[in-house]
């Protein structure tokens, strides 16, 4: 039996795309027969405290040289390179999207994260990425060796039940309350469509409390409190119920290294409105989505309005989404791709 160690900081049940990917990858590897030990690290990554960094450095250095070590993206991006140079085990890095491309970083912090991630990618024996877009960035901007990169596209669970849209069109958005997800742009777009019949639900935890407070204030300022609901973090059953009731999926993201929620929307046969940024054009089929420039609330509103007013087009795009959703890989497919990388390192 193949053995591996998967080092992941913080709470593995955190409701973000990155944590979901790594939790399902861990579970999938175990399901296909790999003996994977979960090595928990401190929760302060990707800005590790001195204590968490020291603990991580010692724990990673203690992994046996014959056991592949899978490293979470926060670790690959934020660990001091000198610490990874002391690791004896072969390293498989997981990079969802480069940390230096996150929203709201100062110039000094952005430069630090670029340096650490670039140097740590050079140390890695193999790297798993979720999309061709992320692979291109790592090669072109981070000088990563393309021969060491493997695209392990995220899996998708098959939908439960049948989609029965609400009589009043429901616009569904799923993403943590963080500036990168662009919920402020979505709110401004919705405010331009008050004359139409719709309701909107935004699902996602208040990951950035300051931004979450700004969103709450903006909703009041725009007069949307009676039409837009923030759910916070919710359970799978409640989320799936919203997917079944929705007419349109909308995420005004500023950047995505992949975007698991787009696959969820496709699996439920939802037409998508999002932004032409990052990996979104690679993830959302043209026949199933309308993509506009990021930060453009007017263009986002125009795309939403088109789908709400043109039911024939909405139905055609929903059919295209459902077809694309049927072709998506499973999480066991993702695990099998990762397993092939581990086998190559044995």
Coordinates of C-alpha atoms in Angstrom, one line a residue:
X1 CA 0.0 0.0 0.0
X2 CA 1.3 3.5 -0.9
X3 CA 1.8 5.7 2.1
X4 CA 1.8 9.5 2.1
X5 CA 1.5 12.4 4.6
X6 CA -0.7 15.4 3.8
X7 CA 0.2 18.5 5.8
X8 CA -2.8 21.0 6.1
X9 CA -2.9 24.0 8.5
X10 CA -6.0 25.0 10.4
X11 CA -9.4 23.4 10.4
X12 CA -9.9 20.9 7.6
X13 CA -13.7 21.5 7.7
X14 CA -13.4 25.2 6.9
X15 CA -15.9 26.1 4.2
X16 CA -13.6 27.4 1.4
X17 CA -12.9 25.9 -2.0
X18 CA -9.3 25.3 -1.1
X19 CA -10.1 23.4 2.1
X20 CA -12.9 21.5 0.4
X21 CA -10.5 20.4 -2.4
X22 CA -7.9 19.2 0.1
X23 CA -10.4 17.4 2.4
X24 CA -12.0 15.6 -0.6
X25 CA -8.5 14.7 -2.0
X26 CA -7.5 13.3 1.4
X27 CA -10.7 11.2 1.6
X28 CA -10.4 10.1 -2.0
X29 CA -6.9 8.9 -1.7
X30 CA -7.8 6.9 1.3
X31 CA -10.8 5.5 -0.6
X32 CA -8.7 4.2 -3.4
X33 CA -6.3 2.5 -1.1
X34 CA -3.6 5.0 -0.2
X35 CA -2.5 5.2 3.5
X36 CA -2.6 9.0 4.0
X37 CA -1.7 10.5 7.3
X38 CA -3.3 13.9 7.9
X39 CA -0.6 16.1 9.5
X40 CA -2.4 19.1 11.1
X41 CA -0.4 22.4 11.3
X42 CA -1.1 25.7 13.1
X43 CA -4.1 27.7 12.0
X44 CA -2.3 31.0 11.4
X45 CA -1.2 30.2 7.9
X46 CA -0.8 31.8 5.3
X47 CA 0.6 34.4 7.8
X48 CA 2.2 31.9 10.2
X49 CA 3.0 33.0 13.7
X50 CA 6.6 32.2 14.8
X51 CA 5.3 29.3 16.9
X52 CA 3.2 27.8 14.1
X53 CA 6.1 28.3 11.6
X54 CA 8.6 26.6 13.9
X55 CA 6.2 23.7 14.6
X56 CA 5.5 23.2 10.9
X57 CA 9.2 23.3 10.1
X58 CA 10.0 20.6 12.7
X59 CA 7.0 18.4 11.7
X60 CA 7.8 18.5 8.0
X61 CA 11.5 17.8 8.6
X62 CA 10.5 14.7 10.7
X63 CA 8.7 13.0 7.8
X64 CA 10.6 9.9 6.5
X65 CA 12.6 10.3 3.3
X66 CA 10.7 7.5 1.7
X67 CA 7.2 9.0 2.3
X68 CA 5.8 11.5 -0.1
X69 CA 4.7 14.7 1.7
X70 CA 1.8 16.6 0.2
X71 CA 1.8 20.3 1.2
X72 CA -1.3 22.5 1.4
X73 CA -1.2 25.7 -0.7
X74 CA -0.9 28.0 2.3
X75 CA 2.3 26.1 3.3
X76 CA 3.8 26.1 -0.1
X77 CA 3.1 29.8 -0.4
X78 CA 4.1 31.1 3.0
X79 CA 6.8 28.8 4.5
X80 CA 10.3 30.2 4.6
X81 CA 12.2 28.3 1.8
X82 CA 15.0 27.5 4.1
X83 CA 12.6 25.4 6.2
X84 CA 11.5 23.3 3.2
X85 CA 15.2 22.7 2.2
X86 CA 15.5 20.8 5.4
X87 CA 12.7 18.4 4.5
X88 CA 14.0 14.9 3.5
X89 CA 10.7 13.6 2.0
X90 CA 9.7 14.1 -1.6
X91 CA 7.4 17.1 -1.7
X92 CA 4.1 17.4 -3.6
X93 CA 2.9 21.0 -3.5
X94 CA -0.8 21.9 -3.9
X95 CA -1.3 25.3 -5.5
X96 CA -4.9 26.5 -5.9
X97 CA -3.8 30.0 -7.0
X98 CA -0.7 32.0 -6.1
X99 CA -1.0 33.7 -2.7
X100 CA 0.6 36.9 -4.0
X101 CA -2.4 37.4 -6.3
X102 CA -4.8 37.7 -3.3
X103 CA -6.8 40.9 -2.9
X104 CA -5.9 43.6 -0.4
X105 CA -2.2 42.8 0.0
X106 CA 0.4 45.5 0.6
X107 CA 3.4 45.7 -1.8
X108 CA 5.8 44.3 0.8
X109 CA 3.6 41.4 1.7
X110 CA 2.9 40.6 -2.0
X111 CA 6.6 40.6 -2.8
X112 CA 7.3 38.3 0.2
X113 CA 4.6 35.8 -0.9
X114 CA 5.8 35.8 -4.5
X115 CA 9.4 35.1 -3.3
X116 CA 8.5 32.3 -0.9
X117 CA 6.1 30.6 -3.3
X118 CA 8.5 30.8 -6.2
X119 CA 11.4 29.4 -4.2
X120 CA 9.3 26.6 -2.6
X121 CA 8.0 25.6 -6.0
X122 CA 11.6 25.0 -7.1
X123 CA 12.1 22.7 -4.1
X124 CA 8.9 20.7 -4.8
X125 CA 9.3 17.4 -6.6
X126 CA 5.8 17.7 -8.0
X127 CA 3.0 20.2 -8.0
X128 CA -0.8 19.6 -8.2
X129 CA -2.9 22.5 -9.6
X130 CA -6.7 22.6 -10.2
X131 CA -6.6 24.2 -13.7
X132 CA -4.6 24.9 -16.8
X133 CA -4.8 28.6 -15.9
X134 CA -2.9 28.1 -12.6
X135 CA -0.4 25.9 -14.4
X136 CA 0.3 28.6 -16.9
X137 CA 0.8 31.2 -14.2
X138 CA 3.3 29.1 -12.3
X139 CA 5.3 28.4 -15.4
X140 CA 5.2 31.9 -16.9
X141 CA 5.5 34.0 -13.7
X142 CA 7.1 31.7 -11.1
X143 CA 9.5 29.8 -13.4
X144 CA 8.0 26.5 -12.3
X145 CA 9.2 23.4 -14.2
X146 CA 6.2 22.4 -16.4
X147 CA 7.3 18.7 -16.2
X148 CA 6.6 18.8 -12.5
X149 CA 3.1 20.2 -12.8
X150 CA 0.0 18.0 -12.9
X151 CA -3.5 19.3 -13.4
X152 CA -5.8 17.5 -10.9
X153 CA -9.2 19.0 -11.7
X154 CA -11.6 19.1 -8.8
X155 CA -14.3 16.5 -8.6
X156 CA -18.0 17.2 -8.4
X157 CA -20.7 15.4 -6.5
X158 CA -23.8 14.4 -8.4
X159 CA -26.8 16.6 -7.5
X160 CA -29.5 15.4 -5.2
X161 CA -33.1 15.6 -6.3
X162 CA -34.5 17.6 -9.2
X163 CA -34.2 21.3 -9.9
X164 CA -37.6 23.1 -9.4
X165 CA -36.9 26.9 -9.8
X166 CA -38.9 29.3 -7.6
X167 CA -41.7 31.1 -9.3
X168 CA -39.9 34.4 -8.7
X169 CA -36.4 33.9 -10.2
X170 CA -33.8 33.2 -7.5
X171 CA -30.3 34.5 -8.2
X172 CA -27.8 32.3 -6.2
X173 CA -24.2 33.2 -5.3
X174 CA -21.9 31.0 -3.4
X175 CA -18.6 32.3 -2.0
X176 CA -17.0 33.4 1.2
X177 CA -17.4 37.0 2.2
X178 CA -14.0 38.1 1.0
X179 CA -13.1 41.0 -1.4
X180 CA -11.9 38.5 -4.0
X181 CA -15.4 37.1 -4.4
X182 CA -16.8 40.4 -5.6
X183 CA -20.1 40.3 -3.7
X184 CA -20.0 44.1 -3.5
X185 CA -20.0 44.2 -7.3
X186 CA -23.0 41.8 -7.3
X187 CA -24.9 44.0 -4.9
X188 CA -24.4 47.1 -7.1
X189 CA -25.5 45.1 -10.2
X190 CA -28.6 43.9 -8.4
X191 CA -29.4 47.5 -7.4
X192 CA -29.6 48.3 -11.1
X193 CA -32.4 45.8 -11.6
X194 CA -34.9 46.7 -8.9
X195 CA -37.7 47.0 -11.6
X196 CA -37.4 43.2 -12.3
X197 CA -38.9 40.4 -10.3
X198 CA -36.1 38.4 -8.5
X199 CA -34.7 37.5 -5.1
X200 CA -31.0 36.8 -4.3
X201 CA -29.2 34.6 -1.8
X202 CA -25.5 34.9 -1.1
X203 CA -24.1 31.8 0.6
X204 CA -20.7 31.9 2.4
X205 CA -19.1 32.5 5.8
X206 CA -18.0 36.0 7.0
X207 CA -14.4 34.9 6.2
X208 CA -13.2 38.6 6.3
X209 CA -15.3 40.3 9.1
X210 CA -14.4 43.8 7.9
X211 CA -15.6 43.1 4.4
X212 CA -18.7 41.3 5.7
X213 CA -19.6 44.4 7.6
X214 CA -19.1 46.5 4.5
X215 CA -21.4 44.2 2.5
X216 CA -24.1 44.5 5.2
X217 CA -23.8 48.3 5.1
X218 CA -23.9 48.4 1.3
X219 CA -27.0 46.2 1.1
X220 CA -28.8 48.7 3.4
X221 CA -27.4 51.7 1.4
X222 CA -28.7 50.2 -1.9
X223 CA -32.1 49.4 -0.5
X224 CA -31.7 45.7 -1.0
X225 CA -32.4 44.3 2.5
X226 CA -35.8 42.9 1.5
X227 CA -34.5 41.2 -1.7
X228 CA -31.0 40.0 -0.9
X229 CA -30.2 37.5 1.9
X230 CA -26.8 36.6 3.3
X231 CA -27.0 33.1 4.8
X232 CA -23.5 32.8 6.2
X233 CA -22.1 29.2 6.4
X234 CA -24.8 26.6 5.9
X235 CA -25.1 22.9 5.7
X236 CA -24.9 20.8 2.5
X237 CA -28.6 20.0 2.5
X238 CA -29.6 23.7 2.7
X239 CA -27.1 24.7 0.0
X240 CA -28.3 21.9 -2.3
X241 CA -31.9 23.1 -1.8
X242 CA -30.9 26.6 -2.9
X243 CA -29.2 25.1 -6.0
X244 CA -32.4 23.3 -6.9
X245 CA -34.6 26.4 -6.4
X246 CA -32.3 28.8 -8.3
X247 CA -32.7 30.1 -11.8
X248 CA -29.3 31.7 -12.2
X249 CA -25.9 31.3 -10.6
X250 CA -24.0 34.6 -10.2
X251 CA -20.5 35.3 -8.8
X252 CA -18.8 38.6 -9.6
X253 CA -15.4 37.3 -8.7
X254 CA -12.3 39.3 -9.1
X255 CA -10.1 36.2 -9.5
X256 CA -10.4 32.4 -9.3
X257 CA -7.7 29.8 -9.6
X258 CA -10.5 27.4 -10.4
X259 CA -13.9 27.9 -8.7
X260 CA -15.5 24.8 -7.4
X261 CA -18.9 26.5 -7.1
X262 CA -19.1 26.8 -10.9
X263 CA -18.9 23.0 -11.2
X264 CA -21.7 22.8 -8.6
X265 CA -23.8 25.2 -10.6
X266 CA -23.2 23.2 -13.8
X267 CA -24.1 19.9 -12.1
X268 CA -27.4 21.5 -11.1
X269 CA -28.0 22.8 -14.6
X270 CA -27.7 26.5 -13.7
X271 CA -26.8 29.2 -16.3
X272 CA -23.9 31.2 -14.9
X273 CA -23.0 34.9 -14.9
X274 CA -19.5 35.6 -13.8
X275 CA -16.3 37.5 -14.8
X276 CA -13.7 37.0 -17.4
X277 CA -10.8 36.5 -15.0
X278 CA -8.4 33.9 -13.8
X279 CA -9.5 30.3 -14.5
X280 CA -13.2 31.2 -15.0
X281 CA -13.2 31.1 -18.8
X282 CA -11.6 27.7 -18.6
X283 CA -14.1 26.4 -16.1
X284 CA -17.4 27.9 -17.4
X285 CA -18.4 26.6 -20.8
X286 CA -19.3 29.4 -23.2
X287 CA -22.7 27.9 -24.0
X288 CA -23.6 27.8 -20.3
X289 CA -22.3 31.2 -19.0
X290 CA -22.1 34.9 -19.7
X291 CA -18.7 36.4 -18.6
X292 CA -18.1 40.1 -18.2
X293 CA -15.1 42.1 -17.2
X294 CA -14.4 42.1 -13.4
X295 CA -15.3 45.2 -11.4
X296 CA -18.0 46.2 -13.9
X297 CA -21.4 46.3 -12.1
X298 CA -23.1 47.7 -15.2
X299 CA -22.0 44.8 -17.4
X300 CA -22.8 42.3 -14.7
X301 CA -26.3 43.8 -14.4
X302 CA -26.8 43.7 -18.2
X303 CA -25.9 40.0 -18.2
X304 CA -28.3 39.1 -15.4
X305 CA -31.0 41.2 -16.9
X306 CA -30.6 39.3 -20.2
X307 CA -31.1 36.0 -18.5
X308 CA -34.0 37.1 -16.4
X309 CA -35.9 38.7 -19.3
X310 CA -35.1 36.1 -22.0
X311 CA -36.5 32.8 -20.7
X312 CA -35.7 30.9 -23.9
X313 CA -32.1 31.8 -23.7
X314 CA -32.0 31.0 -20.0
X315 CA -33.5 27.6 -20.8
X316 CA -31.0 26.9 -23.6
X317 CA -28.1 27.9 -21.3
X318 CA -29.5 25.7 -18.5
X319 CA -29.6 22.7 -20.8
X320 CA -25.9 23.4 -21.9
X321 CA -25.0 23.7 -18.2
X322 CA -26.6 20.4 -17.3
X323 CA -24.9 18.7 -20.2
X324 CA -21.5 20.0 -19.1
X325 CA -22.2 19.0 -15.6
X326 CA -22.8 15.4 -16.6
X327 CA -19.2 15.3 -18.0
X328 CA -17.5 16.6 -14.9
X329 CA -15.0 14.3 -13.1
X330 CA -15.7 12.7 -9.7
X331 CA -13.5 13.2 -6.6
X332 CA -12.2 9.7 -7.1
X333 CA -11.0 10.8 -10.5
X334 CA -9.1 13.7 -8.8
X335 CA -7.6 11.2 -6.3
X336 CA -6.5 8.9 -9.0
X337 CA -4.7 11.7 -10.8
X338 CA -2.9 12.6 -7.5
X339 CA -2.2 8.9 -6.9
X340 CA -0.3 8.7 -10.2
X341 CA 1.9 11.6 -9.1
X342 CA 2.6 9.8 -5.8
X343 CA 3.4 6.5 -7.6
X344 CA 5.9 8.4 -9.8
X345 CA 7.8 9.6 -6.7
X346 CA 8.1 6.1 -5.2

